[in-house]
Amino acid sequence: MTGKIGEEERRKIVVVGGGFGGLNVALTLASSLPFDPEIVLLDPQERFVFLPLLYELCVDDASLEEVAPTFSKLLKSHPNIRHVPARVTGVDATQNTIYYEDRPESSESSSAGNKKNWQSMEYDALVIATGATIQLDGIPGASQHALPFYTVQDCYKLRSRFNLLDNYQYPEKKQVVVVGGGFSGVELALNAMERLGGSSKASVTLVNRGSE
């Protein structure tokens, strides 16, 4: 966290990143500070993704609203937290100013060519909680042949791939490889097996760096 908080006239806190860390920071600060802050949550997405349940959306065991509710719905009871759909482009720590592209996913900004809707915002405290992103380029062939599984869009792509597999007749079992033995990877592997018709029709291999 950078900047200064606590002074009566300086109460704006900007949180960059709307994942688990960023959202929890915003909610905690909104209720635990000795003053009523204005909290701005900057994230380009409209929805918060509950990653442990993403596999359920993939196999139709949960709805979109259960797995990825909108920030507006989550923050409805927290009027001092405001979500701004934006992508941060820079920070001037000496001036306590953050720069961002407003609504980067909108069709209007993409169709405007080089003209971007750049904005700036002053803050009294800044929290960077952007988390991690999946990088497939470091593994030869992964970006061409593998599907990431981290966002709602990734989930829908994998669901479409499962639907395609349903329409093809294979002389042998369908082969699926899941890389990553964390909670999401294990649950995805188990549910992929069930989704594809069980062990008689599919083989799912779970690849993990460790033994546990």
Short mmCIF file of C-alpha atoms in Angstrom, two decimals, residues 161-162 165-166 174-176 191-198 201-204:
data_model
loop_
_atom_site.label_atom_id
_atom_site.label_comp_id
_atom_site.label_asym_id
_atom_site.label_seq_id
_atom_site.Cartn_x
_atom_site.Cartn_y
_atom_site.Cartn_z
CA ARG A 161 -14.65 -28.11 -26.62
CA PHE A 162 -16.51 -30.70 -24.54
CA LEU A 165 -16.11 -34.00 -28.37
CA ASP A 166 -19.69 -35.18 -27.88
CA LYS A 174 -11.10 -39.65 -25.60
CA GLN A 175 -7.85 -38.42 -24.09
CA VAL A 176 -7.85 -35.36 -21.82
CA ASN A 191 -15.78 -33.65 -13.54
CA ALA A 192 -14.30 -33.87 -17.03
CA MET A 193 -14.26 -37.64 -16.70
CA GLU A 194 -17.92 -37.67 -15.68
CA ARG A 195 -18.85 -35.11 -18.34
CA LEU A 196 -17.29 -37.21 -21.12
CA GLY A 197 -19.12 -40.39 -20.16
CA GLY A 198 -16.98 -42.04 -17.52
CA LYS A 201 -15.37 -43.55 -22.86
CA ALA A 202 -12.64 -41.20 -21.68
CA SER A 203 -9.22 -41.15 -20.07
CA VAL A 204 -8.20 -38.14 -17.99
#
